mmCIF file with all atom_site columns, C-alpha atoms in Angstrom:
data_model
loop_
_atom_site.group_PDB
_atom_site.id
_atom_site.type_symbol
_atom_site.label_atom_id
_atom_site.label_alt_id
_atom_site.label_comp_id
_atom_site.label_asym_id
_atom_site.label_entity_id
_atom_site.label_seq_id
_atom_site.pdbx_PDB_ins_code
_atom_site.Cartn_x
_atom_site.Cartn_y
_atom_site.Cartn_z
_atom_site.occupancy
_atom_site.B_iso_or_equiv
_atom_site.pdbx_formal_charge
_atom_site.auth_seq_id
_atom_site.auth_comp_id
_atom_site.auth_asym_id
_atom_site.auth_atom_id
_atom_site.pdbx_PDB_model_num
ATOM 1  C CA . MET A 1 1  ? -35.621 1.450   9.495  1.00 0.00 ? 17 MET A CA 1
ATOM 2  C CA . ASN A 1 2  ? -32.329 3.205   10.029 1.00 0.00 ? 18 ASN A CA 1
ATOM 3  C CA . PHE A 1 3  ? -28.920 1.589   10.139 1.00 0.00 ? 19 PHE A CA 1
ATOM 4  C CA . SER A 1 4  ? -28.399 1.427   13.913 1.00 0.00 ? 20 SER A CA 1
ATOM 5  C CA . LYS A 1 5  ? -31.915 0.190   14.688 1.00 0.00 ? 21 LYS A CA 1
ATOM 6  C CA . PHE A 1 6  ? -31.408 -2.680  12.239 1.00 0.00 ? 22 PHE A CA 1
ATOM 7  C CA . PHE A 1 7  ? -28.372 -3.973  14.164 1.00 0.00 ? 23 PHE A CA 1
ATOM 8  C CA . ILE A 1 8  ? -29.843 -3.271  17.604 1.00 0.00 ? 24 ILE A CA 1
ATOM 9  C CA . SER A 1 9  ? -32.878 -5.385  16.773 1.00 0.00 ? 25 SER A CA 1
ATOM 10 C CA . ARG A 1 10 ? -30.654 -8.200  15.393 1.00 0.00 ? 26 ARG A CA 1
ATOM 11 C CA . PRO A 1 11 ? -27.737 -8.629  17.833 1.00 0.00 ? 27 PRO A CA 1
ATOM 12 C CA . ILE A 1 12 ? -26.789 -12.129 16.645 1.00 0.00 ? 28 ILE A CA 1
ATOM 13 C CA . PHE A 1 13 ? -26.523 -10.929 13.048 1.00 0.00 ? 29 PHE A CA 1
ATOM 14 C CA . ALA A 1 14 ? -24.383 -8.002  14.218 1.00 0.00 ? 30 ALA A CA 1
ATOM 15 C CA . ALA A 1 15 ? -22.078 -10.319 16.183 1.00 0.00 ? 31 ALA A CA 1
ATOM 16 C CA . VAL A 1 16 ? -21.670 -12.737 13.265 1.00 0.00 ? 32 VAL A CA 1
ATOM 17 C CA . LEU A 1 17 ? -20.973 -9.869  10.869 1.00 0.00 ? 33 LEU A CA 1
ATOM 18 C CA . SER A 1 18 ? -18.370 -8.460  13.272 1.00 0.00 ? 34 SER A CA 1
ATOM 19 C CA . LEU A 1 19 ? -16.659 -11.842 13.535 1.00 0.00 ? 35 LEU A CA 1
ATOM 20 C CA . LEU A 1 20 ? -16.589 -12.231 9.750  1.00 0.00 ? 36 LEU A CA 1
ATOM 21 C CA . ILE A 1 21 ? -14.995 -8.800  9.374  1.00 0.00 ? 37 ILE A CA 1
ATOM 22 C CA . LEU A 1 22 ? -12.453 -9.657  12.091 1.00 0.00 ? 38 LEU A CA 1
ATOM 23 C CA . ILE A 1 23 ? -11.548 -12.976 10.443 1.00 0.00 ? 39 ILE A CA 1
ATOM 24 C CA . ALA A 1 24 ? -11.237 -11.350 7.012  1.00 0.00 ? 40 ALA A CA 1
ATOM 25 C CA . GLY A 1 25 ? -8.918  -8.712  8.497  1.00 0.00 ? 41 GLY A CA 1
ATOM 26 C CA . ALA A 1 26 ? -6.755  -11.324 10.210 1.00 0.00 ? 42 ALA A CA 1
ATOM 27 C CA . ILE A 1 27 ? -6.449  -13.333 6.993  1.00 0.00 ? 43 ILE A CA 1
ATOM 28 C CA . SER A 1 28 ? -5.587  -10.197 5.038  1.00 0.00 ? 44 SER A CA 1
ATOM 29 C CA . LEU A 1 29 ? -2.966  -9.208  7.606  1.00 0.00 ? 45 LEU A CA 1
ATOM 30 C CA . PHE A 1 30 ? -1.070  -12.455 7.109  1.00 0.00 ? 46 PHE A CA 1
ATOM 31 C CA . GLN A 1 31 ? -1.327  -12.201 3.308  1.00 0.00 ? 47 GLN A CA 1
ATOM 32 C CA . LEU A 1 32 ? 0.485   -8.844  3.178  1.00 0.00 ? 48 LEU A CA 1
ATOM 33 C CA . PRO A 1 33 ? 3.908   -9.024  1.557  1.00 0.00 ? 49 PRO A CA 1
ATOM 34 C CA . ILE A 1 34 ? 6.521   -7.867  4.064  1.00 0.00 ? 50 ILE A CA 1
ATOM 35 C CA . SER A 1 35 ? 10.195  -7.733  3.207  1.00 0.00 ? 51 SER A CA 1
ATOM 36 C CA . GLU A 1 36 ? 12.828  -7.537  5.904  1.00 0.00 ? 52 GLU A CA 1
ATOM 37 C CA . TYR A 1 37 ? 15.151  -5.272  3.928  1.00 0.00 ? 53 TYR A CA 1
ATOM 38 C CA . PRO A 1 38 ? 13.191  -3.406  1.249  1.00 0.00 ? 54 PRO A CA 1
ATOM 39 C CA . GLU A 1 39 ? 15.011  -1.505  -1.483 1.00 0.00 ? 55 GLU A CA 1
ATOM 40 C CA . VAL A 1 40 ? 15.075  2.177   -0.611 1.00 0.00 ? 56 VAL A CA 1
ATOM 41 C CA . VAL A 1 41 ? 15.780  4.619   -3.419 1.00 0.00 ? 57 VAL A CA 1
ATOM 42 C CA . PRO A 1 42 ? 17.039  8.012   -2.223 1.00 0.00 ? 58 PRO A CA 1
ATOM 43 C CA . PRO A 1 43 ? 15.317  11.050  -3.715 1.00 0.00 ? 59 PRO A CA 1
ATOM 44 C CA . THR A 1 44 ? 17.128  12.792  -6.551 1.00 0.00 ? 60 THR A CA 1
#
């Protein structure tokens, strides 16, 4: 069974997997360190 046929035959599994990936991405987005004024070193 190829990759696409697996997910076409199991749409609920595909939807749950998509939601898990979306939630993991949203959590990761808010965990990123962001500084308002980062130190910039000019090239030498």
